[in-house]
mmCIF file of C-alpha atoms in Angstrom:
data_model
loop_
_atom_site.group_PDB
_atom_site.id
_atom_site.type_symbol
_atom_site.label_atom_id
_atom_site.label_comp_id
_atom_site.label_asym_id
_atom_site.label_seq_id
_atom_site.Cartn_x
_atom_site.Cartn_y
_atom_site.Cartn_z
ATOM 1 C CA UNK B 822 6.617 -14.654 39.082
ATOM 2 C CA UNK B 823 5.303 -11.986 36.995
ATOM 3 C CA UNK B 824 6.773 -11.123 33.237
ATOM 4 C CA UNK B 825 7.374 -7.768 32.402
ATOM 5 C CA UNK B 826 5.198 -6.222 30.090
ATOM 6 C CA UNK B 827 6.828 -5.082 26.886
ATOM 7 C CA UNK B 828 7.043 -1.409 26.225
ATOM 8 C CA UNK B 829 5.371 -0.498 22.673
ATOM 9 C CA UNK B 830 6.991 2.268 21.103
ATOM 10 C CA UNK B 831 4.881 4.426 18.903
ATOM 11 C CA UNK B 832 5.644 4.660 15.296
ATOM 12 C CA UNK B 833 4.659 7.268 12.338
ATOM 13 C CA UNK B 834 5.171 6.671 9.074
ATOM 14 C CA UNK B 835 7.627 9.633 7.180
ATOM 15 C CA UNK B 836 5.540 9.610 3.461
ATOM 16 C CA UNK B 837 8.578 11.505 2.409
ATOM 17 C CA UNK B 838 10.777 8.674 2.376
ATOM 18 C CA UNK B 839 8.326 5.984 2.165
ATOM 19 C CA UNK B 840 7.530 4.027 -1.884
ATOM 20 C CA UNK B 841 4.245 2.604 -1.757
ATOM 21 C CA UNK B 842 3.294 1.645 -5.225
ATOM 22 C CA UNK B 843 0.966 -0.620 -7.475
ATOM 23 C CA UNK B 844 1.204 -2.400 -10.717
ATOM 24 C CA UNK B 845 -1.071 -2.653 -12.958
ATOM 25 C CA UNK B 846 -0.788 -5.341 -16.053
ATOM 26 C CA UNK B 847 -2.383 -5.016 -19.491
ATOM 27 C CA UNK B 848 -4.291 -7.816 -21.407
ATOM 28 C CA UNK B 849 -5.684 -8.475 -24.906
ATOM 29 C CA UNK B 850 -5.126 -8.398 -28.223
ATOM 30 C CA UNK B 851 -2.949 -5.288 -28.589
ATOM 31 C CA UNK B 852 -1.541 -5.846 -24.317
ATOM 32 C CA UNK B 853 1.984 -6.032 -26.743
ATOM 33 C CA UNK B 854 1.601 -2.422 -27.231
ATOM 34 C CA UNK B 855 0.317 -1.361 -24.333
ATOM 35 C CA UNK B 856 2.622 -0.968 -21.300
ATOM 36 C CA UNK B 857 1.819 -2.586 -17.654
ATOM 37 C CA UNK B 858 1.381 1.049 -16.016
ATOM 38 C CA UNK B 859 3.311 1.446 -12.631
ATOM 39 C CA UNK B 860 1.532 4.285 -9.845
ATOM 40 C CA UNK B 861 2.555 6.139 -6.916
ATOM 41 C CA UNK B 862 0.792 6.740 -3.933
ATOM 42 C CA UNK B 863 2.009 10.049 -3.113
ATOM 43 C CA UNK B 864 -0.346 11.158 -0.059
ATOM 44 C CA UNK B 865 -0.866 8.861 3.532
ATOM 45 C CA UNK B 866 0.069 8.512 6.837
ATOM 46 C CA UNK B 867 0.025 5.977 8.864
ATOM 47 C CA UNK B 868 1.240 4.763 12.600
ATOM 48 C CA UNK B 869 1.853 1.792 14.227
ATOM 49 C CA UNK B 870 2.778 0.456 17.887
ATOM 50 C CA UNK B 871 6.080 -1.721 17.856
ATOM 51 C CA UNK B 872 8.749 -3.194 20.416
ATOM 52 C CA UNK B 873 11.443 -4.646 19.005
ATOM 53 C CA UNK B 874 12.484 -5.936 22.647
ATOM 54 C CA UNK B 875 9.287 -8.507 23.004
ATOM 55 C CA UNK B 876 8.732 -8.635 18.867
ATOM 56 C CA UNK B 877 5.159 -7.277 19.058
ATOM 57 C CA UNK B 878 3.491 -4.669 17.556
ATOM 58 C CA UNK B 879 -0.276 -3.636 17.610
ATOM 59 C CA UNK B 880 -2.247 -0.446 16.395
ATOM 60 C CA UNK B 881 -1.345 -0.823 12.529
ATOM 61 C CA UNK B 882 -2.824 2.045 10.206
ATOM 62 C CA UNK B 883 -2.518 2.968 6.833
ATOM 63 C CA UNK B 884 -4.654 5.508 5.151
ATOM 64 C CA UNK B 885 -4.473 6.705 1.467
ATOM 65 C CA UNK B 886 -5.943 9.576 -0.176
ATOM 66 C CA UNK B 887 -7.795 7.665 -3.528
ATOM 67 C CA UNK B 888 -7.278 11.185 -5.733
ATOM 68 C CA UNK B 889 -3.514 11.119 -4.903
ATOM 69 C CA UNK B 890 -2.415 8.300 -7.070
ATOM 70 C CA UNK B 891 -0.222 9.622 -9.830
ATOM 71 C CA UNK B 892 1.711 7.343 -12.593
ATOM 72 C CA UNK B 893 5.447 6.926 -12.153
ATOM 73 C CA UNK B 894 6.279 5.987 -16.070
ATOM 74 C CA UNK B 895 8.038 7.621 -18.494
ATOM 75 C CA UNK B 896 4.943 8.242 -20.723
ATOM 76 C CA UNK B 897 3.551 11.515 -22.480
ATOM 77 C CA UNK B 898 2.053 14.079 -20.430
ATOM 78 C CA UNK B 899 -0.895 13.962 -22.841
ATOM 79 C CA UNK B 900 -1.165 9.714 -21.562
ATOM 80 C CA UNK B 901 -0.222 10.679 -18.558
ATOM 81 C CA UNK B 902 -3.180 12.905 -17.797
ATOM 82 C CA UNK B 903 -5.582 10.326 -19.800
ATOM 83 C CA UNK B 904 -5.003 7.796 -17.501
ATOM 84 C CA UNK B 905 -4.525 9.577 -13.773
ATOM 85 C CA UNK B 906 -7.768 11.262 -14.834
ATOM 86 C CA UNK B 907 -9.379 7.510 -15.963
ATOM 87 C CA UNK B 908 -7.511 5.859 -12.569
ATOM 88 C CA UNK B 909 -9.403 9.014 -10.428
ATOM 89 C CA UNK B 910 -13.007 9.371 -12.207
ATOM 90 C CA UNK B 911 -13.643 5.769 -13.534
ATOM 91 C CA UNK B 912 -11.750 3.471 -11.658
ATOM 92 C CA UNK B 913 -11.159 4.670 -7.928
ATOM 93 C CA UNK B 914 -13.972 7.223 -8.223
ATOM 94 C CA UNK B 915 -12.056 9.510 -5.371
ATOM 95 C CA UNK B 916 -15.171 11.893 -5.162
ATOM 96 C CA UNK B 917 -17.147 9.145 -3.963
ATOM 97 C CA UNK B 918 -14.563 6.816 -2.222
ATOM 98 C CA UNK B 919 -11.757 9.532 -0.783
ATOM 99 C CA UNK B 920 -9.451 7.167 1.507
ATOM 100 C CA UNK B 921 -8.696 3.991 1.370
ATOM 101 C CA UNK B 922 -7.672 2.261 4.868
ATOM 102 C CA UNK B 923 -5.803 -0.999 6.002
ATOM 103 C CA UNK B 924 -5.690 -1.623 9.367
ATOM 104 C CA UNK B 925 -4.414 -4.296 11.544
ATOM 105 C CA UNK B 926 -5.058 -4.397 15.498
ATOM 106 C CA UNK B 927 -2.488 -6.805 15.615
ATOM 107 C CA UNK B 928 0.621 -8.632 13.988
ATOM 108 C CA UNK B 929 2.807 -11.674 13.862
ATOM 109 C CA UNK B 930 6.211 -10.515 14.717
ATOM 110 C CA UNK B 931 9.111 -12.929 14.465
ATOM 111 C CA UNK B 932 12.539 -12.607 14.823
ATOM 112 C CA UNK B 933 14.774 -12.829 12.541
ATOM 113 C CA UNK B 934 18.815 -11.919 13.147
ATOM 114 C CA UNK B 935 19.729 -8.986 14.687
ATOM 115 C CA UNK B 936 17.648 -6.168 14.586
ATOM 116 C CA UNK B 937 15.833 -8.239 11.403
ATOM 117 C CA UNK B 938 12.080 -8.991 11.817
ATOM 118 C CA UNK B 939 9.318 -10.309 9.602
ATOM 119 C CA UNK B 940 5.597 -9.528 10.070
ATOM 120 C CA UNK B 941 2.779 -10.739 9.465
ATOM 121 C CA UNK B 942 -0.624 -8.572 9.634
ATOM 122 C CA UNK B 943 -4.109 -9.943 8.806
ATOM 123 C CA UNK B 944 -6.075 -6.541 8.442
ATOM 124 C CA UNK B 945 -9.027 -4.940 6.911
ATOM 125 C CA UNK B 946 -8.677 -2.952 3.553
ATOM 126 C CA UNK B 947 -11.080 -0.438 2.691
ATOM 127 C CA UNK B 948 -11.348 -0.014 -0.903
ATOM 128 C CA UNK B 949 -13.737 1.417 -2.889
ATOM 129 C CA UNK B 950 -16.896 1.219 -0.428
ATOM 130 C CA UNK B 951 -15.662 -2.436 0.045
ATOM 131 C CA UNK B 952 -14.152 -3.868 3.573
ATOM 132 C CA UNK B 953 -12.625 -7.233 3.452
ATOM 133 C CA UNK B 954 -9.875 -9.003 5.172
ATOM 134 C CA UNK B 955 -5.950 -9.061 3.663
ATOM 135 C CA UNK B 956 -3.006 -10.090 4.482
ATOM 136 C CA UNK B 957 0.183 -8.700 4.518
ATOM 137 C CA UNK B 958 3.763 -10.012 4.916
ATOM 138 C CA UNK B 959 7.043 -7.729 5.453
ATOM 139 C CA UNK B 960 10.527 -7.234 6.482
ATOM 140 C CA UNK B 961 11.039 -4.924 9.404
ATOM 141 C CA UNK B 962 14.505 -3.678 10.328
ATOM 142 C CA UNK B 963 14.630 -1.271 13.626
ATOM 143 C CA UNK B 964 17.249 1.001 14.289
ATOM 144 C CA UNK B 965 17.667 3.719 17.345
ATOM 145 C CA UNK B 966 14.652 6.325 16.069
ATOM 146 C CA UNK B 967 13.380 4.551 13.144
ATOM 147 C CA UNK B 968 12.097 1.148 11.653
ATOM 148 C CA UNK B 969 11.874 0.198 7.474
ATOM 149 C CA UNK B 970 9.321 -2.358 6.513
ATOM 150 C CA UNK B 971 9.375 -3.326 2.775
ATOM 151 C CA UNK B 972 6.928 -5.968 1.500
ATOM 152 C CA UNK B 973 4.406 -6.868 -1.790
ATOM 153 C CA UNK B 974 0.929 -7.900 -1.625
ATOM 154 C CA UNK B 975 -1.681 -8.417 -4.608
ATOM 155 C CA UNK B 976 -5.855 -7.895 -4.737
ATOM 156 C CA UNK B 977 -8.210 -8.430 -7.139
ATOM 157 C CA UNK B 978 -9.866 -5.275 -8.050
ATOM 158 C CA UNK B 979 -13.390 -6.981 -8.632
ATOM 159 C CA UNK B 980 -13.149 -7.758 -5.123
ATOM 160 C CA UNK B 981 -13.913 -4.326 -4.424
ATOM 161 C CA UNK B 982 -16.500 -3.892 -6.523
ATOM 162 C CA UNK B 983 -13.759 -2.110 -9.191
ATOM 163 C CA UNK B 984 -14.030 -3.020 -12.764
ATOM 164 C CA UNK B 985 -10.637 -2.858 -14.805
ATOM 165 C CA UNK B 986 -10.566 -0.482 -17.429
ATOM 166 C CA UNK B 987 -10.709 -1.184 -20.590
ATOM 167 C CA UNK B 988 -9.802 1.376 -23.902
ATOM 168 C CA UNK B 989 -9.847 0.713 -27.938
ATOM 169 C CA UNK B 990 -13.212 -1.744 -27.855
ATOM 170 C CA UNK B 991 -11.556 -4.381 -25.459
ATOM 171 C CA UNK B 992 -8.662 -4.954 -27.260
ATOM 172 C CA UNK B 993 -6.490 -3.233 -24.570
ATOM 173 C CA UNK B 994 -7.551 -3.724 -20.858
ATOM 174 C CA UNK B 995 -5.601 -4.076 -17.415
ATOM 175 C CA UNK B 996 -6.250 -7.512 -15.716
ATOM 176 C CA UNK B 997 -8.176 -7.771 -12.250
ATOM 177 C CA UNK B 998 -4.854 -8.422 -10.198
ATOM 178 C CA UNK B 999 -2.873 -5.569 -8.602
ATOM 179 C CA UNK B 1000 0.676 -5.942 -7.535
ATOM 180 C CA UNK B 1001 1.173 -3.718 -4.526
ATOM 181 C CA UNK B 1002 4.776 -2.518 -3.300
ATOM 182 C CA UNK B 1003 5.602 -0.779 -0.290
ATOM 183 C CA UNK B 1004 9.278 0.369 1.347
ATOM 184 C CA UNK B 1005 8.000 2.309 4.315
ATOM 185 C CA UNK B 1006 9.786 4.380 6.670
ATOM 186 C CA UNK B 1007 8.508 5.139 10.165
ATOM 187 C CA UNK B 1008 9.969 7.518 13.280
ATOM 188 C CA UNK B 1009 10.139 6.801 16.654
ATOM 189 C CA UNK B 1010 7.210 9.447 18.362
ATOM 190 C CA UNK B 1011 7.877 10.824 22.007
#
């Protein structure tokens, strides 16, 4: 006897009421003074393939513009511009590198409770000039047109061939770990 063959829905993520962020931590001598900047990513899209019925989903995309990245503290405009304009030319160098890209053909999908779920991708990132494989874990919850997944993940930035900054002779620097953060939102296509 012959199963039936689950029906994958096709997702697209909303960036309007998606949070994808990442935290950066200082180090050094004067880290005390220095604050642990937080950023926004404020342009991507993504998709992904997804049936709650069979828990499977397939197709993942995510793809970030590099210049977009904008911090979210409560800082001086004056700091504010220092370091998005440091973060842009220095660090992601967006002119040369103008999208970064995870992908995952495939995912882990378990049930949970309910319309609960929690996924687990292992993707490609594409950082930087730099492809290597990472993993991501989230929570998905599905409702009738639309599906949340909210989930952390952290890289090391000299993975990618991205040395952390470092201002005021070395005394203040940001460490090679990033702390990623993501509440994602994604509609139902027809």
């Amino acid at each position: 006897m012959e199963t039936a063959k689950a029906t994958l829905l096709h997702y697209v993520f909303d960036a309007r009421a998606s949070r994808l962020t990442v935290q950066a931590f200082a180090t050094g001598i004067l880290s005390a003074m220095g604050h642990n900047p937080k950023i926004g990513i404020r342009s991507f899209s993504g998709e992904v393939d997804f049936s709650a019925e069979a828990a499977q989903a397939c197709g993942f995309r995510l793809s970030m513009k590099a210049n977009s990245f904008a911090v979210l503290d409560d800082i001086s405009d004056k700091d504010r511009r220092e370091i998005e304009k440091t973060m842009d030319e220095q660090v992601l160098e967006s002119a040369k590198y103008p999208e970064i890209v995870y992908e995952a053909p495939t995912a882990t999908i378990s049930r949970l409770e309910g319309a609960l779920y929690s996924a687990a991708l292992n993707g490609t990132l594409s950082f930087h000039g730099v492809t290597r494989n990472q993993s991501v874990s989230a929570r998905i919850a599905v409702f009738d047109e639309m599906m949340r997944a909210s989930g952390e993940f952290t890289l090391n930035q000299s993975d990618y061939g991205v040395k952390p900054i470092s201002v005021a002779g070395g005394t203040l620097k940001v460490k090679d770990e990033l702390k990623f953060s993501f509440e994602m939102v994604a509609r139902k296509q027809e």
